[in-house]
């Protein structure tokens, strides 16, 4: 998979074995784009209205995530058409209370375990541009957390653990300028999905967090699960689902 360094760079003694075999080199694993059907477009449009300007975004892989990202781009670049579509679908009362439908004056910050092609396109479009810093952040969460620039730290606006998508996505990553790459913080899954390391800093960095994912099943009691199929076959661990819920309880 693509490598972008920064926080993901670790000392050599972290590893038990380093395999250096050029004959095993191959092209990065690519994931094709799934077609987005009408239902996913509608869900993506409605979900995008929950996102607040100057907020924090995490989006999962797949057609629904693509629809959300496209809707956010439509909201920023073609606001009248975007609001017209929402009106035709029927506005969500909760979205009116928790989100917005206006263009992004301050931009978004991304803290997402997965960085998909569609999510990266929001960075390229200038929508993902709110920077956070490793130095001391303002402690008033009602302010836009632009942080205090210290030394060489110019801040980052996109944090992710791994970058997965089609071949064209990897080509665009390789063509990033040094200044653009400096805005991306590649880090561990644990750092993205949790706020245990430095709660006082991360709760301000992750202002207005919105974590948008698909699920495999919804139970009759309303639980969303992705660790087993309808026939009971286990296909995954609980993983990030628990962490997203835990983080939602921890963040204001």
mmCIF file with all atom_site columns, C-alpha atoms in Angstrom, residues 19-170:
data_model
loop_
_atom_site.group_PDB
_atom_site.id
_atom_site.type_symbol
_atom_site.label_atom_id
_atom_site.label_alt_id
_atom_site.label_comp_id
_atom_site.label_asym_id
_atom_site.label_entity_id
_atom_site.label_seq_id
_atom_site.pdbx_PDB_ins_code
_atom_site.Cartn_x
_atom_site.Cartn_y
_atom_site.Cartn_z
_atom_site.occupancy
_atom_site.B_iso_or_equiv
_atom_site.pdbx_formal_charge
_atom_site.auth_seq_id
_atom_site.auth_comp_id
_atom_site.auth_asym_id
_atom_site.auth_atom_id
_atom_site.pdbx_PDB_model_num
ATOM 1   C CA . UNK A 1 19  ? 12.309  -8.654  4.123   1.00 0.00 ? 19  UNK A CA 1
ATOM 2   C CA . UNK A 1 20  ? 14.315  -7.017  1.344   1.00 0.00 ? 20  UNK A CA 1
ATOM 3   C CA . UNK A 1 21  ? 13.602  -9.072  -1.790  1.00 0.00 ? 21  UNK A CA 1
ATOM 4   C CA . UNK A 1 22  ? 13.201  -6.996  -4.990  1.00 0.00 ? 22  UNK A CA 1
ATOM 5   C CA . UNK A 1 23  ? 12.022  -10.082 -6.878  1.00 0.00 ? 23  UNK A CA 1
ATOM 6   C CA . UNK A 1 24  ? 8.873   -10.022 -4.718  1.00 0.00 ? 24  UNK A CA 1
ATOM 7   C CA . UNK A 1 25  ? 8.028   -6.382  -5.509  1.00 0.00 ? 25  UNK A CA 1
ATOM 8   C CA . UNK A 1 26  ? 4.640   -5.834  -7.131  1.00 0.00 ? 26  UNK A CA 1
ATOM 9   C CA . UNK A 1 27  ? 2.101   -3.121  -7.854  1.00 0.00 ? 27  UNK A CA 1
ATOM 10  C CA . UNK A 1 28  ? 0.102   -1.916  -4.811  1.00 0.00 ? 28  UNK A CA 1
ATOM 11  C CA . UNK A 1 29  ? -3.166  -3.734  -4.172  1.00 0.00 ? 29  UNK A CA 1
ATOM 12  C CA . UNK A 1 30  ? -5.968  -1.842  -5.922  1.00 0.00 ? 30  UNK A CA 1
ATOM 13  C CA . UNK A 1 31  ? -9.670  -1.680  -5.084  1.00 0.00 ? 31  UNK A CA 1
ATOM 14  C CA . UNK A 1 32  ? -12.080 -0.886  -7.947  1.00 0.00 ? 32  UNK A CA 1
ATOM 15  C CA . UNK A 1 33  ? -14.849 1.671   -7.630  1.00 0.00 ? 33  UNK A CA 1
ATOM 16  C CA . UNK A 1 34  ? -18.228 0.124   -6.860  1.00 0.00 ? 34  UNK A CA 1
ATOM 17  C CA . UNK A 1 35  ? -21.208 1.567   -8.753  1.00 0.00 ? 35  UNK A CA 1
ATOM 18  C CA . UNK A 1 36  ? -23.344 3.888   -6.619  1.00 0.00 ? 36  UNK A CA 1
ATOM 19  C CA . UNK A 1 37  ? -27.059 3.137   -6.857  1.00 0.00 ? 37  UNK A CA 1
ATOM 20  C CA . UNK A 1 38  ? -29.950 5.543   -6.245  1.00 0.00 ? 38  UNK A CA 1
ATOM 21  C CA . UNK A 1 39  ? -30.420 4.402   -2.648  1.00 0.00 ? 39  UNK A CA 1
ATOM 22  C CA . UNK A 1 40  ? -26.770 5.048   -1.772  1.00 0.00 ? 40  UNK A CA 1
ATOM 23  C CA . UNK A 1 41  ? -26.912 8.491   -3.426  1.00 0.00 ? 41  UNK A CA 1
ATOM 24  C CA . UNK A 1 42  ? -29.952 9.384   -1.322  1.00 0.00 ? 42  UNK A CA 1
ATOM 25  C CA . UNK A 1 43  ? -28.368 8.142   1.924   1.00 0.00 ? 43  UNK A CA 1
ATOM 26  C CA . UNK A 1 44  ? -25.109 9.921   1.125   1.00 0.00 ? 44  UNK A CA 1
ATOM 27  C CA . UNK A 1 45  ? -26.869 13.220  0.454   1.00 0.00 ? 45  UNK A CA 1
ATOM 28  C CA . UNK A 1 46  ? -28.828 13.048  3.692   1.00 0.00 ? 46  UNK A CA 1
ATOM 29  C CA . UNK A 1 47  ? -25.767 12.017  5.724   1.00 0.00 ? 47  UNK A CA 1
ATOM 30  C CA . UNK A 1 48  ? -23.720 14.882  4.296   1.00 0.00 ? 48  UNK A CA 1
ATOM 31  C CA . UNK A 1 49  ? -26.110 17.397  5.852   1.00 0.00 ? 49  UNK A CA 1
ATOM 32  C CA . UNK A 1 50  ? -24.982 16.236  9.336   1.00 0.00 ? 50  UNK A CA 1
ATOM 33  C CA . UNK A 1 51  ? -21.447 17.515  8.678   1.00 0.00 ? 51  UNK A CA 1
ATOM 34  C CA . UNK A 1 52  ? -20.600 20.907  10.202  1.00 0.00 ? 52  UNK A CA 1
ATOM 35  C CA . UNK A 1 53  ? -18.151 23.430  8.809   1.00 0.00 ? 53  UNK A CA 1
ATOM 36  C CA . UNK A 1 54  ? -14.809 23.344  10.701  1.00 0.00 ? 54  UNK A CA 1
ATOM 37  C CA . UNK A 1 55  ? -15.712 19.822  11.824  1.00 0.00 ? 55  UNK A CA 1
ATOM 38  C CA . UNK A 1 56  ? -13.957 16.440  11.683  1.00 0.00 ? 56  UNK A CA 1
ATOM 39  C CA . UNK A 1 57  ? -14.787 13.720  9.166   1.00 0.00 ? 57  UNK A CA 1
ATOM 40  C CA . UNK A 1 58  ? -14.221 9.962   8.934   1.00 0.00 ? 58  UNK A CA 1
ATOM 41  C CA . UNK A 1 59  ? -15.754 7.969   6.072   1.00 0.00 ? 59  UNK A CA 1
ATOM 42  C CA . UNK A 1 60  ? -15.615 4.236   5.352   1.00 0.00 ? 60  UNK A CA 1
ATOM 43  C CA . UNK A 1 61  ? -14.903 2.494   2.067   1.00 0.00 ? 61  UNK A CA 1
ATOM 44  C CA . UNK A 1 62  ? -17.520 1.568   -0.523  1.00 0.00 ? 62  UNK A CA 1
ATOM 45  C CA . UNK A 1 63  ? -20.309 3.079   -2.582  1.00 0.00 ? 63  UNK A CA 1
ATOM 46  C CA . UNK A 1 64  ? -21.995 4.787   0.373   1.00 0.00 ? 64  UNK A CA 1
ATOM 47  C CA . UNK A 1 65  ? -18.757 6.508   1.404   1.00 0.00 ? 65  UNK A CA 1
ATOM 48  C CA . UNK A 1 66  ? -18.269 7.655   -2.188  1.00 0.00 ? 66  UNK A CA 1
ATOM 49  C CA . UNK A 1 67  ? -21.790 9.087   -2.206  1.00 0.00 ? 67  UNK A CA 1
ATOM 50  C CA . UNK A 1 68  ? -21.191 11.022  1.033   1.00 0.00 ? 68  UNK A CA 1
ATOM 51  C CA . UNK A 1 69  ? -17.960 12.545  -0.274  1.00 0.00 ? 69  UNK A CA 1
ATOM 52  C CA . UNK A 1 70  ? -19.522 13.503  -3.619  1.00 0.00 ? 70  UNK A CA 1
ATOM 53  C CA . UNK A 1 71  ? -22.457 15.110  -1.777  1.00 0.00 ? 71  UNK A CA 1
ATOM 54  C CA . UNK A 1 72  ? -20.058 17.182  0.360   1.00 0.00 ? 72  UNK A CA 1
ATOM 55  C CA . UNK A 1 73  ? -18.335 18.365  -2.802  1.00 0.00 ? 73  UNK A CA 1
ATOM 56  C CA . UNK A 1 74  ? -21.699 19.222  -4.339  1.00 0.00 ? 74  UNK A CA 1
ATOM 57  C CA . UNK A 1 75  ? -22.649 21.125  -1.181  1.00 0.00 ? 75  UNK A CA 1
ATOM 58  C CA . UNK A 1 76  ? -19.483 23.232  -1.363  1.00 0.00 ? 76  UNK A CA 1
ATOM 59  C CA . UNK A 1 77  ? -19.341 23.846  -5.113  1.00 0.00 ? 77  UNK A CA 1
ATOM 60  C CA . UNK A 1 78  ? -23.016 23.788  -6.222  1.00 0.00 ? 78  UNK A CA 1
ATOM 61  C CA . UNK A 1 79  ? -24.940 24.795  -3.121  1.00 0.00 ? 79  UNK A CA 1
ATOM 62  C CA . UNK A 1 80  ? -28.243 25.638  -4.787  1.00 0.00 ? 80  UNK A CA 1
ATOM 63  C CA . UNK A 1 81  ? -28.446 22.257  -6.542  1.00 0.00 ? 81  UNK A CA 1
ATOM 64  C CA . UNK A 1 82  ? -27.421 20.491  -3.323  1.00 0.00 ? 82  UNK A CA 1
ATOM 65  C CA . UNK A 1 83  ? -30.104 22.150  -1.200  1.00 0.00 ? 83  UNK A CA 1
ATOM 66  C CA . UNK A 1 84  ? -32.683 21.488  -3.898  1.00 0.00 ? 84  UNK A CA 1
ATOM 67  C CA . UNK A 1 85  ? -31.892 17.758  -3.800  1.00 0.00 ? 85  UNK A CA 1
ATOM 68  C CA . UNK A 1 86  ? -32.201 17.713  -0.010  1.00 0.00 ? 86  UNK A CA 1
ATOM 69  C CA . UNK A 1 87  ? -35.586 19.430  -0.232  1.00 0.00 ? 87  UNK A CA 1
ATOM 70  C CA . UNK A 1 88  ? -36.809 16.851  -2.735  1.00 0.00 ? 88  UNK A CA 1
ATOM 71  C CA . UNK A 1 89  ? -35.615 13.966  -0.552  1.00 0.00 ? 89  UNK A CA 1
ATOM 72  C CA . UNK A 1 90  ? -37.145 15.481  2.574   1.00 0.00 ? 90  UNK A CA 1
ATOM 73  C CA . UNK A 1 91  ? -35.047 17.242  5.189   1.00 0.00 ? 91  UNK A CA 1
ATOM 74  C CA . UNK A 1 92  ? -33.956 15.297  8.274   1.00 0.00 ? 92  UNK A CA 1
ATOM 75  C CA . UNK A 1 93  ? -34.965 17.083  11.488  1.00 0.00 ? 93  UNK A CA 1
ATOM 76  C CA . UNK A 1 94  ? -31.852 15.841  13.298  1.00 0.00 ? 94  UNK A CA 1
ATOM 77  C CA . UNK A 1 95  ? -29.618 17.107  10.469  1.00 0.00 ? 95  UNK A CA 1
ATOM 78  C CA . UNK A 1 96  ? -31.133 20.581  10.827  1.00 0.00 ? 96  UNK A CA 1
ATOM 79  C CA . UNK A 1 97  ? -30.147 20.551  14.502  1.00 0.00 ? 97  UNK A CA 1
ATOM 80  C CA . UNK A 1 98  ? -26.715 18.916  14.234  1.00 0.00 ? 98  UNK A CA 1
ATOM 81  C CA . UNK A 1 99  ? -25.435 19.800  10.761  1.00 0.00 ? 99  UNK A CA 1
ATOM 82  C CA . UNK A 1 100 ? -25.371 22.412  8.022   1.00 0.00 ? 100 UNK A CA 1
ATOM 83  C CA . UNK A 1 101 ? -26.065 22.718  4.305   1.00 0.00 ? 101 UNK A CA 1
ATOM 84  C CA . UNK A 1 102 ? -23.858 25.716  3.451   1.00 0.00 ? 102 UNK A CA 1
ATOM 85  C CA . UNK A 1 103 ? -20.453 25.753  1.694   1.00 0.00 ? 103 UNK A CA 1
ATOM 86  C CA . UNK A 1 104 ? -17.360 25.265  3.849   1.00 0.00 ? 104 UNK A CA 1
ATOM 87  C CA . UNK A 1 105 ? -15.948 28.611  4.943   1.00 0.00 ? 105 UNK A CA 1
ATOM 88  C CA . UNK A 1 106 ? -13.362 27.057  7.295   1.00 0.00 ? 106 UNK A CA 1
ATOM 89  C CA . UNK A 1 107 ? -13.010 23.595  5.760   1.00 0.00 ? 107 UNK A CA 1
ATOM 90  C CA . UNK A 1 108 ? -12.894 20.151  7.332   1.00 0.00 ? 108 UNK A CA 1
ATOM 91  C CA . UNK A 1 109 ? -10.275 18.127  9.194   1.00 0.00 ? 109 UNK A CA 1
ATOM 92  C CA . UNK A 1 110 ? -10.096 14.404  8.368   1.00 0.00 ? 110 UNK A CA 1
ATOM 93  C CA . UNK A 1 111 ? -9.155  11.766  10.970  1.00 0.00 ? 111 UNK A CA 1
ATOM 94  C CA . UNK A 1 112 ? -10.056 8.507   9.234   1.00 0.00 ? 112 UNK A CA 1
ATOM 95  C CA . UNK A 1 113 ? -8.601  5.005   9.631   1.00 0.00 ? 113 UNK A CA 1
ATOM 96  C CA . UNK A 1 114 ? -9.069  4.529   5.893   1.00 0.00 ? 114 UNK A CA 1
ATOM 97  C CA . UNK A 1 115 ? -8.345  7.227   3.318   1.00 0.00 ? 115 UNK A CA 1
ATOM 98  C CA . UNK A 1 116 ? -10.325 6.346   0.195   1.00 0.00 ? 116 UNK A CA 1
ATOM 99  C CA . UNK A 1 117 ? -10.140 7.838   -3.269  1.00 0.00 ? 117 UNK A CA 1
ATOM 100 C CA . UNK A 1 118 ? -13.363 9.785   -2.674  1.00 0.00 ? 118 UNK A CA 1
ATOM 101 C CA . UNK A 1 119 ? -12.168 11.161  0.678   1.00 0.00 ? 119 UNK A CA 1
ATOM 102 C CA . UNK A 1 120 ? -8.847  12.192  -0.838  1.00 0.00 ? 120 UNK A CA 1
ATOM 103 C CA . UNK A 1 121 ? -10.764 14.032  -3.583  1.00 0.00 ? 121 UNK A CA 1
ATOM 104 C CA . UNK A 1 122 ? -12.155 16.350  -0.863  1.00 0.00 ? 122 UNK A CA 1
ATOM 105 C CA . UNK A 1 123 ? -8.551  17.172  0.070   1.00 0.00 ? 123 UNK A CA 1
ATOM 106 C CA . UNK A 1 124 ? -7.721  17.862  -3.579  1.00 0.00 ? 124 UNK A CA 1
ATOM 107 C CA . UNK A 1 125 ? -10.828 20.067  -3.888  1.00 0.00 ? 125 UNK A CA 1
ATOM 108 C CA . UNK A 1 126 ? -9.698  22.222  -0.950  1.00 0.00 ? 126 UNK A CA 1
ATOM 109 C CA . UNK A 1 127 ? -12.627 21.201  1.269   1.00 0.00 ? 127 UNK A CA 1
ATOM 110 C CA . UNK A 1 128 ? -10.341 19.294  3.669   1.00 0.00 ? 128 UNK A CA 1
ATOM 111 C CA . UNK A 1 129 ? -8.131  22.176  4.797   1.00 0.00 ? 129 UNK A CA 1
ATOM 112 C CA . UNK A 1 130 ? -8.648  22.848  8.519   1.00 0.00 ? 130 UNK A CA 1
ATOM 113 C CA . UNK A 1 131 ? -5.240  22.323  10.087  1.00 0.00 ? 131 UNK A CA 1
ATOM 114 C CA . UNK A 1 132 ? -4.377  20.938  13.506  1.00 0.00 ? 132 UNK A CA 1
ATOM 115 C CA . UNK A 1 133 ? -0.994  21.103  15.208  1.00 0.00 ? 133 UNK A CA 1
ATOM 116 C CA . UNK A 1 134 ? 0.999   18.889  17.525  1.00 0.00 ? 134 UNK A CA 1
ATOM 117 C CA . UNK A 1 135 ? 1.788   21.860  19.755  1.00 0.00 ? 135 UNK A CA 1
ATOM 118 C CA . UNK A 1 136 ? -0.628  23.328  22.260  1.00 0.00 ? 136 UNK A CA 1
ATOM 119 C CA . UNK A 1 137 ? -4.146  23.696  20.858  1.00 0.00 ? 137 UNK A CA 1
ATOM 120 C CA . UNK A 1 138 ? -6.599  26.374  22.051  1.00 0.00 ? 138 UNK A CA 1
ATOM 121 C CA . UNK A 1 139 ? -8.640  24.881  24.880  1.00 0.00 ? 139 UNK A CA 1
ATOM 122 C CA . UNK A 1 140 ? -11.849 26.738  24.036  1.00 0.00 ? 140 UNK A CA 1
ATOM 123 C CA . UNK A 1 141 ? -13.687 24.186  21.883  1.00 0.00 ? 141 UNK A CA 1
ATOM 124 C CA . UNK A 1 142 ? -16.077 26.885  20.628  1.00 0.00 ? 142 UNK A CA 1
ATOM 125 C CA . UNK A 1 143 ? -13.222 28.483  18.676  1.00 0.00 ? 143 UNK A CA 1
ATOM 126 C CA . UNK A 1 144 ? -11.900 27.244  15.365  1.00 0.00 ? 144 UNK A CA 1
ATOM 127 C CA . UNK A 1 145 ? -8.973  25.073  16.515  1.00 0.00 ? 145 UNK A CA 1
ATOM 128 C CA . UNK A 1 146 ? -6.243  26.341  14.222  1.00 0.00 ? 146 UNK A CA 1
ATOM 129 C CA . UNK A 1 147 ? -3.656  25.688  16.936  1.00 0.00 ? 147 UNK A CA 1
ATOM 130 C CA . UNK A 1 148 ? -0.345  27.389  17.530  1.00 0.00 ? 148 UNK A CA 1
ATOM 131 C CA . UNK A 1 149 ? 2.349   26.926  14.942  1.00 0.00 ? 149 UNK A CA 1
ATOM 132 C CA . UNK A 1 150 ? 5.620   25.858  16.612  1.00 0.00 ? 150 UNK A CA 1
ATOM 133 C CA . UNK A 1 151 ? 8.945   25.415  14.860  1.00 0.00 ? 151 UNK A CA 1
ATOM 134 C CA . UNK A 1 152 ? 8.775   23.356  11.650  1.00 0.00 ? 152 UNK A CA 1
ATOM 135 C CA . UNK A 1 153 ? 5.248   22.081  12.361  1.00 0.00 ? 153 UNK A CA 1
ATOM 136 C CA . UNK A 1 154 ? 3.017   23.677  9.717   1.00 0.00 ? 154 UNK A CA 1
ATOM 137 C CA . UNK A 1 155 ? 0.030   21.577  10.728  1.00 0.00 ? 155 UNK A CA 1
ATOM 138 C CA . UNK A 1 156 ? -1.862  18.790  8.990   1.00 0.00 ? 156 UNK A CA 1
ATOM 139 C CA . UNK A 1 157 ? -5.432  18.575  7.743   1.00 0.00 ? 157 UNK A CA 1
ATOM 140 C CA . UNK A 1 158 ? -5.715  14.892  6.784   1.00 0.00 ? 158 UNK A CA 1
ATOM 141 C CA . UNK A 1 159 ? -4.858  12.023  9.140   1.00 0.00 ? 159 UNK A CA 1
ATOM 142 C CA . UNK A 1 160 ? -5.124  8.390   8.069   1.00 0.00 ? 160 UNK A CA 1
ATOM 143 C CA . UNK A 1 161 ? -3.715  4.940   8.800   1.00 0.00 ? 161 UNK A CA 1
ATOM 144 C CA . UNK A 1 162 ? -3.899  3.389   5.333   1.00 0.00 ? 162 UNK A CA 1
ATOM 145 C CA . UNK A 1 163 ? -4.701  4.544   1.808   1.00 0.00 ? 163 UNK A CA 1
ATOM 146 C CA . UNK A 1 164 ? -6.670  2.084   -0.344  1.00 0.00 ? 164 UNK A CA 1
ATOM 147 C CA . UNK A 1 165 ? -8.291  2.642   -3.730  1.00 0.00 ? 165 UNK A CA 1
ATOM 148 C CA . UNK A 1 166 ? -7.953  2.291   -7.502  1.00 0.00 ? 166 UNK A CA 1
ATOM 149 C CA . UNK A 1 167 ? -4.669  2.636   -9.412  1.00 0.00 ? 167 UNK A CA 1
ATOM 150 C CA . UNK A 1 168 ? -5.482  6.232   -10.344 1.00 0.00 ? 168 UNK A CA 1
ATOM 151 C CA . UNK A 1 169 ? -5.673  7.103   -6.636  1.00 0.00 ? 169 UNK A CA 1
ATOM 152 C CA . UNK A 1 170 ? -2.112  5.826   -6.062  1.00 0.00 ? 170 UNK A CA 1
#
